[in-house]
XYZ file of C-alpha atoms in Angstrom:
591
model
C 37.348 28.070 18.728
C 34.896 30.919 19.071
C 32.813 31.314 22.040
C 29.016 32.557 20.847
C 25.137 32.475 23.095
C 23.240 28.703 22.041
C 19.567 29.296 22.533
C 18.039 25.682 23.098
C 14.101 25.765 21.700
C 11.595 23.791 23.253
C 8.823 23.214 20.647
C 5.441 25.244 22.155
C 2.930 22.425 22.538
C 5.361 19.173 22.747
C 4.070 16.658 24.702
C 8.297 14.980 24.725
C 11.384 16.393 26.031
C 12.691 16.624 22.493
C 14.766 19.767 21.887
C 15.597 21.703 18.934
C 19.281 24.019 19.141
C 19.413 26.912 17.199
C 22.940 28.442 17.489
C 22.868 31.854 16.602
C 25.343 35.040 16.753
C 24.355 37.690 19.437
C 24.979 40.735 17.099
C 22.724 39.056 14.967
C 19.622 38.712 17.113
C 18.940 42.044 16.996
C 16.487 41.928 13.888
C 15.257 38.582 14.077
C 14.349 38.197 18.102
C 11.161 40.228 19.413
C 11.870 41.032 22.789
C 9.354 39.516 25.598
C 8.212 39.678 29.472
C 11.060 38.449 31.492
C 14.114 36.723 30.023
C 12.052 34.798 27.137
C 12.258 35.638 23.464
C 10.003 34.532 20.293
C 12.025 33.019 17.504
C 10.627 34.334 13.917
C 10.600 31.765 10.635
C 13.682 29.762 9.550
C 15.056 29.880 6.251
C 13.937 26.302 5.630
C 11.598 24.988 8.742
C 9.512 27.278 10.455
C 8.993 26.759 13.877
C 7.686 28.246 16.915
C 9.892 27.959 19.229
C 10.543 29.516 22.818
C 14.373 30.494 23.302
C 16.235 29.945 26.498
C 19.568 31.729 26.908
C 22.762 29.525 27.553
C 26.046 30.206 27.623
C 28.014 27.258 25.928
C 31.557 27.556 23.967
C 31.301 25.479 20.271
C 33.199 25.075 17.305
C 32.420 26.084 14.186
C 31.800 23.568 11.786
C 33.537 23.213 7.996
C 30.169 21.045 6.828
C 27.629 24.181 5.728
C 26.275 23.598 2.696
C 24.408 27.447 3.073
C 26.853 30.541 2.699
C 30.602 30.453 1.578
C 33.826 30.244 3.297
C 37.023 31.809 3.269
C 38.858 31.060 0.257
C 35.772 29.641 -1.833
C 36.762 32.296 -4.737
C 40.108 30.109 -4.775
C 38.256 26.960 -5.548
C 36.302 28.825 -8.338
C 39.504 28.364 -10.595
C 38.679 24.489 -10.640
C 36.030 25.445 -12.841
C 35.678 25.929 -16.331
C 33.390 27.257 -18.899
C 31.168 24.046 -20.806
C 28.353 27.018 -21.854
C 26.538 24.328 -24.567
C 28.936 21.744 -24.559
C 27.366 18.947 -25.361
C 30.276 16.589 -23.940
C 29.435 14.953 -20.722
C 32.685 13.650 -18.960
C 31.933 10.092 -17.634
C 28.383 8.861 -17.735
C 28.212 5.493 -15.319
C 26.055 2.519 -17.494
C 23.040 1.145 -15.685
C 22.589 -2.230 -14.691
C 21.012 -4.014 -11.256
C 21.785 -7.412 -13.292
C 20.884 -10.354 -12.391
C 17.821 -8.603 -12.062
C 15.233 -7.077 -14.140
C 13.789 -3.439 -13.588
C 9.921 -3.581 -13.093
C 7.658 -5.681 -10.795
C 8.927 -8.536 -9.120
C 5.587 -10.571 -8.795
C 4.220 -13.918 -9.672
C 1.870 -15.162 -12.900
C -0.887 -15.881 -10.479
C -1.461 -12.009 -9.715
C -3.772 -10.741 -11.405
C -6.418 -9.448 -9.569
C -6.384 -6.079 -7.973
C -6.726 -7.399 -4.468
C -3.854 -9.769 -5.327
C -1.372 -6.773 -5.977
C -2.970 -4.980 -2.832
C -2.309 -7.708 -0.658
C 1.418 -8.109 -1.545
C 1.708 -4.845 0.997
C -1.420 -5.313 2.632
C -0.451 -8.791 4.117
C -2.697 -11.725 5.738
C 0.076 -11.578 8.025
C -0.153 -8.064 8.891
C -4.124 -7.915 9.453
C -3.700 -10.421 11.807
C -1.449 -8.430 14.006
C -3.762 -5.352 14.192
C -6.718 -7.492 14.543
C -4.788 -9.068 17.645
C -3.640 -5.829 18.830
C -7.091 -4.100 18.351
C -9.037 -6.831 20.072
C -6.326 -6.718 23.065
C -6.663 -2.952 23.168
C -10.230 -2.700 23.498
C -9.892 -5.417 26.035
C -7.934 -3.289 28.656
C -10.025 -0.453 27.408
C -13.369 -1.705 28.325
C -11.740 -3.270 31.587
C -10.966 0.042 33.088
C -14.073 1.549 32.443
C -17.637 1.979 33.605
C -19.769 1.199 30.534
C -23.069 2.798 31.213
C -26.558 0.489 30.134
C -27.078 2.452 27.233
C -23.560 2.806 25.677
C -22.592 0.587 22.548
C -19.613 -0.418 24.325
C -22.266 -2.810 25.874
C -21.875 -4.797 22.325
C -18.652 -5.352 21.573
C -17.027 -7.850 20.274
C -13.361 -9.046 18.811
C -12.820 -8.169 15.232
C -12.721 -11.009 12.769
C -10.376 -11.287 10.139
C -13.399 -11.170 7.040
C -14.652 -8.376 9.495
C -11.592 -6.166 9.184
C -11.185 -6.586 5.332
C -14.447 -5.460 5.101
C -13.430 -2.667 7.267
C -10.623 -1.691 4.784
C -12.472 -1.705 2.043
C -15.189 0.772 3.206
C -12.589 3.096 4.272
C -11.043 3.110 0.905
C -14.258 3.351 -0.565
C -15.059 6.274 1.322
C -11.780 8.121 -0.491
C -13.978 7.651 -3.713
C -17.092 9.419 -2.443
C -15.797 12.270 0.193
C -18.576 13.920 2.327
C -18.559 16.436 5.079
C -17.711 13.710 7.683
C -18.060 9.865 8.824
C -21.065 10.213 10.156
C -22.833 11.022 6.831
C -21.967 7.907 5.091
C -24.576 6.767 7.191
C -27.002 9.819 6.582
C -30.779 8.384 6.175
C -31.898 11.626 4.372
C -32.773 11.336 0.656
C -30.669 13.655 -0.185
C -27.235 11.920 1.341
C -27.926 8.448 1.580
C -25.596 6.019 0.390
C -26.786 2.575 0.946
C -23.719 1.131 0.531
C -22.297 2.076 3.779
C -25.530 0.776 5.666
C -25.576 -2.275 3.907
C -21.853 -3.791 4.909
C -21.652 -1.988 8.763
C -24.048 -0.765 11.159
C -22.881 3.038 11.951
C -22.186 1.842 15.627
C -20.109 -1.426 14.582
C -17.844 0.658 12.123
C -17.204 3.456 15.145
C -16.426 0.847 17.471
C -13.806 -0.821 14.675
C -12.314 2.998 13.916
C -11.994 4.163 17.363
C -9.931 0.812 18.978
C -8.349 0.229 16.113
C -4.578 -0.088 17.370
C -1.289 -0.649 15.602
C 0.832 -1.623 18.295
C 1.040 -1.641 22.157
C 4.283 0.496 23.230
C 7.083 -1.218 25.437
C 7.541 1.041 28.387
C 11.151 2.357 27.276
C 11.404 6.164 26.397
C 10.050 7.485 23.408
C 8.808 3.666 22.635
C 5.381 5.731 21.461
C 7.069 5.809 17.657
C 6.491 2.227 17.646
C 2.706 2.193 17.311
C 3.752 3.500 13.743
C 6.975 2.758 13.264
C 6.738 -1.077 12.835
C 3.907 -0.850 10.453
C 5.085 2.037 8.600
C 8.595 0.022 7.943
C 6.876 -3.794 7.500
C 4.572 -1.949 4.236
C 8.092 -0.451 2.948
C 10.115 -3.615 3.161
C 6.648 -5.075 0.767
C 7.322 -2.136 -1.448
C 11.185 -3.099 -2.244
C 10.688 -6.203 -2.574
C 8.124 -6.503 -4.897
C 9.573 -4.008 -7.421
C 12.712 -2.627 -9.329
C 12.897 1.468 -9.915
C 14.296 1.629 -13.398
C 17.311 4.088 -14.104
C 15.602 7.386 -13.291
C 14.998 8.031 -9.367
C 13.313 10.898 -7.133
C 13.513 12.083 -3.764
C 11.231 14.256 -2.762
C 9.255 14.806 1.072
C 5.696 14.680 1.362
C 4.179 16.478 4.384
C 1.094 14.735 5.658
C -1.324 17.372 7.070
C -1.193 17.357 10.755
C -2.046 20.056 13.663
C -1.887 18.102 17.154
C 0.393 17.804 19.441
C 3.498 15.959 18.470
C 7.178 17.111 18.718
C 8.235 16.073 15.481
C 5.721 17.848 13.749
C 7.292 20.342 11.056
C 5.976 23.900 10.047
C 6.874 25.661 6.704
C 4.930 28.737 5.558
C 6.260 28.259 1.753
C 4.714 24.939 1.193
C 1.348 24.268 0.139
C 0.595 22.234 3.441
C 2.468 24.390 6.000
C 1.546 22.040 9.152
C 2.154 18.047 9.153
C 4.340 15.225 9.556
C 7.050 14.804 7.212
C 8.078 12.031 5.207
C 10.678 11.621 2.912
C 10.089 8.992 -0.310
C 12.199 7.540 -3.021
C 9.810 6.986 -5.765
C 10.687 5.087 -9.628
C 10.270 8.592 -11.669
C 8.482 6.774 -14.777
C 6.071 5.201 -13.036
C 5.683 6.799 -9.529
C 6.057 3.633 -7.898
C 6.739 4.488 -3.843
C 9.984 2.683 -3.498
C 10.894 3.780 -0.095
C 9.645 5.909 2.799
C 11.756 7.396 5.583
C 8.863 9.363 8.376
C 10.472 11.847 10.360
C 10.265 11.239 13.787
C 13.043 14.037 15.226
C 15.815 13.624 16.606
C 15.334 9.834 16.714
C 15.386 9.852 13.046
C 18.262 11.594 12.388
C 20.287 9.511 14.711
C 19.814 6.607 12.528
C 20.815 8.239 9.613
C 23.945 7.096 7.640
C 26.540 9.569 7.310
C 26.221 11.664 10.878
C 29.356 13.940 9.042
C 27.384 15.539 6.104
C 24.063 17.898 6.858
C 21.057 16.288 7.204
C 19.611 17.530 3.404
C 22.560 15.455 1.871
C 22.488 12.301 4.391
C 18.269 11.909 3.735
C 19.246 11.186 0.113
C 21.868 8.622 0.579
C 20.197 7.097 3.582
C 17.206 6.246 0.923
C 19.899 5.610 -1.952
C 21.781 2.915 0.581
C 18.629 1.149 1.329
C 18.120 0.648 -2.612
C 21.389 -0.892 -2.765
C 20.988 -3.220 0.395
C 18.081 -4.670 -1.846
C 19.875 -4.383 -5.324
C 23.424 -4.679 -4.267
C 25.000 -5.031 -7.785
C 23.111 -1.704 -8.955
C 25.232 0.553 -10.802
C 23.798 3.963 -13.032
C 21.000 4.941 -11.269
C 20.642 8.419 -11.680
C 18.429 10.462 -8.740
C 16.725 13.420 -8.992
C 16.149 16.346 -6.209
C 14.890 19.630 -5.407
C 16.335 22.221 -4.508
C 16.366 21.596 -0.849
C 18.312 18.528 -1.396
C 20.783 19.451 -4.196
C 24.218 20.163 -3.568
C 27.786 19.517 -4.349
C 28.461 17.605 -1.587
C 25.487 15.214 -1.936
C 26.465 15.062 -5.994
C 29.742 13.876 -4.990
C 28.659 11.070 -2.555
C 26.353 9.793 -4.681
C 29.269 9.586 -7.661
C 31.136 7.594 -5.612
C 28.271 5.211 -5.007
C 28.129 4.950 -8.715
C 24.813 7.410 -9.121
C 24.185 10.228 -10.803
C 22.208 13.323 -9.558
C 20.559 16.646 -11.287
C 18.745 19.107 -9.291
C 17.890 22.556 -9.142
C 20.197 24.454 -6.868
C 20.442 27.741 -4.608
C 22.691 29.703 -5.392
C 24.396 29.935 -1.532
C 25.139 26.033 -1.602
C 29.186 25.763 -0.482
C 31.278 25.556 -3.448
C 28.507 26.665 -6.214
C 31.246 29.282 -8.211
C 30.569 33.125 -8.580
C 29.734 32.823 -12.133
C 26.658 31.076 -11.316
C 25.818 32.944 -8.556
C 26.345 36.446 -10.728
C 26.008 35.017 -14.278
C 26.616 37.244 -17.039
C 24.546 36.275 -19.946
C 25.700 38.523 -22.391
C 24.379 37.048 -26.389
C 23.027 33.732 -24.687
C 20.460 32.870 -22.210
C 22.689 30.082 -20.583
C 25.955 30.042 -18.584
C 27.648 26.443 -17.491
C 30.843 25.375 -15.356
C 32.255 22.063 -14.958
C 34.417 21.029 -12.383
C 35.786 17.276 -13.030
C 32.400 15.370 -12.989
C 29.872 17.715 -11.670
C 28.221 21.084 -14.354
C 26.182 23.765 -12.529
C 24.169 25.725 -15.470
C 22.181 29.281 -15.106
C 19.654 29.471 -17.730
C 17.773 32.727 -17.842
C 14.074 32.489 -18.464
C 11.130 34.099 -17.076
C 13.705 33.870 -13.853
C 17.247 32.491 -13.634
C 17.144 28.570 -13.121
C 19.934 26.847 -11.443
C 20.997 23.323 -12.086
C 23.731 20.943 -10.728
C 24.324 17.623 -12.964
C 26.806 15.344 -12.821
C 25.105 12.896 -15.739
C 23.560 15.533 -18.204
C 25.280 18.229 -20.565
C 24.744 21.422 -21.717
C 23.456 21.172 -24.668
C 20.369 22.810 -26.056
C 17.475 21.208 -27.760
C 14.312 23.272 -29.158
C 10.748 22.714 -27.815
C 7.548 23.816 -28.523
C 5.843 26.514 -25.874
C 2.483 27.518 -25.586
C 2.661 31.563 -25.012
C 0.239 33.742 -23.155
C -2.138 34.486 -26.398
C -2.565 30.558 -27.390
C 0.268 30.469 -29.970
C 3.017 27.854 -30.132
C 6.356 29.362 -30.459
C 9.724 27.268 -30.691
C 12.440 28.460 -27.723
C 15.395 26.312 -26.865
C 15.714 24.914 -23.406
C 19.069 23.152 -21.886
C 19.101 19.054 -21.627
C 19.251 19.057 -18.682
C 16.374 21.029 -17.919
C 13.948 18.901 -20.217
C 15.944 15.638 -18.425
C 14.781 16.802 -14.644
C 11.651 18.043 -15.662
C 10.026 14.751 -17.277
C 11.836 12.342 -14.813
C 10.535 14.632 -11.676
C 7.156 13.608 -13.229
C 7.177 10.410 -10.761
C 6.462 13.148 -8.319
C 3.299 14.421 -10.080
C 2.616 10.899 -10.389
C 1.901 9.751 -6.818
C 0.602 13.242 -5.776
C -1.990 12.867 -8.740
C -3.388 9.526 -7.206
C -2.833 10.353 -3.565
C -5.535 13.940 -3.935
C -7.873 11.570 -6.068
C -8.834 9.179 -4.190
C -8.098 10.011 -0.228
C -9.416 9.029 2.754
C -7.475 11.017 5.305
C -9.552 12.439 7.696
C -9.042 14.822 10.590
C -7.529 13.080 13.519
C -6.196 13.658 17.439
C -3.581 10.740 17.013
C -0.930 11.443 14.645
C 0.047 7.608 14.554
C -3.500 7.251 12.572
C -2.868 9.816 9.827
C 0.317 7.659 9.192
C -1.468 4.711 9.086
C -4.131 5.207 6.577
C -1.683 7.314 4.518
C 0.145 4.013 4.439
C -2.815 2.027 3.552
C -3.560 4.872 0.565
C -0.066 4.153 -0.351
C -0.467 0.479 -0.398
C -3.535 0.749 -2.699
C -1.795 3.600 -5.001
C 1.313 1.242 -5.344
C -1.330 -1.937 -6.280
C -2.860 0.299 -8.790
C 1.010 0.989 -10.459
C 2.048 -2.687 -10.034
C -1.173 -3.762 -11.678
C -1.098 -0.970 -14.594
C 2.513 -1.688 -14.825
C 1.870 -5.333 -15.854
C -0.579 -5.599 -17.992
C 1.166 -2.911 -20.018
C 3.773 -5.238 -20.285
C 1.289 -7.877 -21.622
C 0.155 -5.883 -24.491
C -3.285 -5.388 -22.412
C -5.073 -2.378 -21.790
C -5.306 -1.711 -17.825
C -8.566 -0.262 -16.106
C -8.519 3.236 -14.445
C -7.651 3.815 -11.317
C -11.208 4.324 -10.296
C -12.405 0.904 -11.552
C -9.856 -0.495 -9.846
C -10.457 1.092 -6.803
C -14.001 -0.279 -7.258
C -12.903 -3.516 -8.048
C -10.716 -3.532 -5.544
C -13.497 -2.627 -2.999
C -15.734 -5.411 -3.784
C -13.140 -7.898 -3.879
C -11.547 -7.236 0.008
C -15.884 -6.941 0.978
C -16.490 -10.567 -0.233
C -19.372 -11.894 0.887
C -19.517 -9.953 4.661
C -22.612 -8.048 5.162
C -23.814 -6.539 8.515
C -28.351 -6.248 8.941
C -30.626 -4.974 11.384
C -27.881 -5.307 13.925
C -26.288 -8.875 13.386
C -23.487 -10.079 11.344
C -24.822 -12.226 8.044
C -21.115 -13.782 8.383
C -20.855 -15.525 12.120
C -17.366 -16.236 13.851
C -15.601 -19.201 11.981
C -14.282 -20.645 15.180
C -17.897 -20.797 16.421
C -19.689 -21.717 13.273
C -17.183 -24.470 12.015
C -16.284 -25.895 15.791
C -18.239 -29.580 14.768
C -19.973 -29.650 17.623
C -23.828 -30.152 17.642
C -26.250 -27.161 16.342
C -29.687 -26.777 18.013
C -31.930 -25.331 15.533
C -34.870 -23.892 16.955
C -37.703 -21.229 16.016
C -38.195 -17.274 15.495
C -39.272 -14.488 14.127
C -38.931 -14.450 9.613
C -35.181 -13.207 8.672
C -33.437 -13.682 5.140
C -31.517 -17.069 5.253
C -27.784 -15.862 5.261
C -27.089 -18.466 3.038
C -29.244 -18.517 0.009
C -31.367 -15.288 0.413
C -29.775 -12.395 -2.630
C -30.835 -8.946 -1.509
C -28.992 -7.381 -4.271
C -30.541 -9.370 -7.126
C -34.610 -9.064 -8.131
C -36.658 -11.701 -6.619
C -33.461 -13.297 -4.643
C -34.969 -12.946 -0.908
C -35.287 -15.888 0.765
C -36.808 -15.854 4.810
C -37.111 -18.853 6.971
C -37.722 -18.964 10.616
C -35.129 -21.362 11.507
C -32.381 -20.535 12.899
C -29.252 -22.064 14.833
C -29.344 -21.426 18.794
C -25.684 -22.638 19.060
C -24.393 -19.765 16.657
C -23.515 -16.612 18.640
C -25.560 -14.436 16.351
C -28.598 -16.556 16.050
C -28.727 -16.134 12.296
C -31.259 -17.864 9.970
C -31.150 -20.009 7.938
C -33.474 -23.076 5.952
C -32.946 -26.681 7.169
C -31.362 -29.260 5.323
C -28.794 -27.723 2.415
C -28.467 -24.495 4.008
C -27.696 -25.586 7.491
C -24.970 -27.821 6.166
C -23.346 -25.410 3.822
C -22.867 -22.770 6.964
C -21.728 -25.153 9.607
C -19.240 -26.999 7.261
C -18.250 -24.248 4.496
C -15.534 -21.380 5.101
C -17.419 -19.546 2.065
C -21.440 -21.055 2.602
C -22.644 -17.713 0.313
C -24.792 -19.958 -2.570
């Protein structure tokens, strides 16, 4: 046992009590601590995770621990000897057959979906818009109680959300991903050179604000940190839809995604390297032919690491298997999968797990993993541009290109194949590559994949609550994972499948249906008041289209009348006889 200074780190701007420990050698704080007023000290980048952290000195006595996948330990040039030269061997020593028998790899839906709000509502439930629509109208409920709404405020007009109301909600928002503008407020712009009438024509600027800003997830239980449920139940109801409406075939991916965040939370992440340096993390397991999102884990902190599988192996090799495990809790009889990683997640350790779960893994590995030999870490290249050791199931290979690569496989050889390469001056030259470099680079396309349809097509908009960039990133999701199921099956059918913009389209003016907001009223009244059988009083007004018959959107399909119900909470209009009966007796009156 070795007595050395903790520093505990309280994340600057946390609005929990979370803590972060960073254990670190006095001797070696001297270069990497910038001395402050007082007894305080400022805490420069990690190697990994950059954060900002304020250090408090504590004296504590800990053990050191054998599970550190970064640096070496004493006797590591011992184990080197297990290893053994397989430069170009194209021999790979046990290769696990796939199989998730008695099922079949692809999408696990029904003949009867077909159309693209079909696949979207397979995540996108009845069943969940019902709960949000309950917790929304209960939210703005206690909102509006506890406040003074002033004559003039629009608060004045509110009313609960209706189920047609809220799909019509969801698909403007996902239309606005198509067409991105400076902000919200200019989907609504009445200028010539801005105007989109679409926008104008489904909500009233006012009704859509008052949707957006009580829109609400889930009311919190008063136990600690309960907060992480106003995500945290929607976030794992869409990926418990995800499994169970699809297979990954043989090749997987992990990989994290960091949604862009800069509030206040404690579990928000920071890493200079990465193309979004600020945000919320969240790990996926995605199919990596496809791009299918099979499974997301969000990070939530310390919370989420205490659920983790595996509390005995560091948290880059228990992220993996956690993801891995809940694959096989779905597909118990799985066997041969074989998962791919970056080089944040690769290591010997995790490679080994994973074989005795019956999956293989390839990665790209540093070089300072435990147990990765000295040859790799110093190769010596000498005639060839590749150097490979194999130690019972698992080959680490150096292959020297513009920059030394480093790859662990335990399913993959190392064997070279010649490929074509388009050089600086246009010319295609033929250069061999290893396998197994060819093998993670095509099946880490499921990656690319997701990305690619993610940056087309987003909504995400600057927000104050971080539980609202998680849930439209999950309703993106739910749409991008529609798109794959959909593309996925008529491929399968021999039929050519629309783009991803068409569908999106589609898709838009399918959830819309016939809902259309005018001059202030809702053409589509409440169904509990328009279908309650009781006796209508039709009475007298000013001319108004007839919201059954009357076709805006098609030449010479106006139709005006100056009846309209009394009884109906939105007095709408509508022509006696046909018309009258269609609304008050018809869930779908549109002629």
């Amino acid at each position: 046992m070795e007595e050395r200074e903790v520093y505990s780190a309280e994340l600057i701007n946390s609005d929990t009590d979370d803590e972060f420990q960073f254990e670190l050698y006095r001797d070696n704080l001297v270069d990497t601590i910038i001395e402050g007023s007082g007894s305080n000290y400022e805490l420069g980048s990690s190697s990994e995770e950059s954060y900002t952290p304020v250090l408090k000195k504590q004296r504590r006595r800990v053990v050191e621990s054998d599970d550190n996948d970064n640096g070496s330990t004493s006797g590591e040039e011992d184990e080197d000897d297990a290893w053994y030269d397989v430069t170009e061997n194209e021999n790979i020593s046990h290769r696990i057959n796939f199989t998730v028998a008695p099922k079949t790899v692809g999408p696990q839906v029904s003949s009867n979906v077909v159309e693209p709000t079909h696949f979207f509502k397979l995540f996108f439930t009845e069943q969940l818009v019902d709960e949000i629509i309950n917790e929304t109208n209960n939210y703005a409920k206690t909102m509006l109680q506890s406040k003074k709404i002033t004559a003039n405020s629009i608060w004045k007009t509110w009313r609960d959300v209706e189920r047609n109301e809220f799909w019509a909600f969801v698909a403007v928002v996902l239309n606005m991903g198509t067409m991105p503008v400076a902000n919200i407020q200019e989907y609504w712009s009445t200028k010539d050179n801005s105007r989109i009438p679409f926008f104008s024509s489904i909500f009233k600027r006012y009704r859509f604000n008052q949707i957006f800003w009580m829109l609400h997830l889930k009311t919190p239980a008063a136990a600690a940190k309960s907060r992480l449920q106003r995500a945290s139940n929607f976030l794992e109801y869409i990926d418990s839809k995800f499994s169970e409406h699809f297979i990954p075939g043989v090749n997987i991916c992990v990989y994290e995604s960091i949604l862009k965040f800069k509030g206040r939370v404690s579990f928000i992440t920071s890493n200079p390297n990465r193309p979004t340096k600020r945000g919320i993390r969240i790990y996926v397991l995605a199919d990596s032919q496809t791009g299918y999102v099979y499974g997301i884990l969000p990070y939530y902190g310390s919370i989420t690491l205490e659920n983790l599988i595996r509390p005995d192996l560091s948290i880059n090799c228990r992220v993996p298997l956690h993801l891995y495990q809940k694959l096989l809790n779905q597909i118990p009889t799985a066997e041969g999968y074989h998962m791919y990683t970056d080089k944040d997640y690769t290591s010997i350790s995790l490679a080994e797990e994973l074989m005795k779960l019956k999956c293989h893994l390839t990665g790209t590995i540093k070089t300072n993993r435990k147990g990765v030999p000295i040859s790799i870490k110093k190769p010596k290249f000498s005639n060839k541009n590749t150097v490979a050791y194999r130690k019972e199931n698992t080959m680490i290979l150096a292959w020297k290109d513009k920059g030394i690569v480093n790859v662990l496989s335990t399913g993959s050889h190392a064997g070279m194949t010649s490929t074509r390469k388009t050089v600086r001056d246009g010319a295609d030259v033929i250069i061999k590559k290893p396998d197994v470099v060819l093998n993670y680079t095509a099946s880490v396309a499921g990656v690319d994949y997701v990305n690619q349809y993610a940056s087309t097509y987003c909504f995400l908009r600057k927000s104050l609550k971080w539980w609202r960039k998680l849930f439209f990133w999950g309703m993106e999701i739910c749409a991008i994972n529609a798109y794959i199921l959909y593309k996925t099956v008529k491929k399968a059918n021999n039929q050519k499948p629309m783009t991803h913009l068409k569908f999106v389209k589609l898709l838009v003016d399918q959830l819309r249906g016939n809902f259309r907001q005018e001059r202030g009223r809702d053409f589509s009244a409440p169904a509990e008041n328009r279908l309650n059988g009781k006796l209508h009083v039709m009475r007298k007004g000013t001319k108004r289209d007839c919201v059954v018959c009357s076709k805006r959107q098609q030449k010479s399909g106006r139709r005006e009348t100056i009846d309209y119900c009394d009884t109906c909470r939105n007095k709408p209009r509508m022509h006696m006889g046909d018309c009258f009966y269609r609304y008050h007796t018809m869930q779908d009156y549109k002629v």
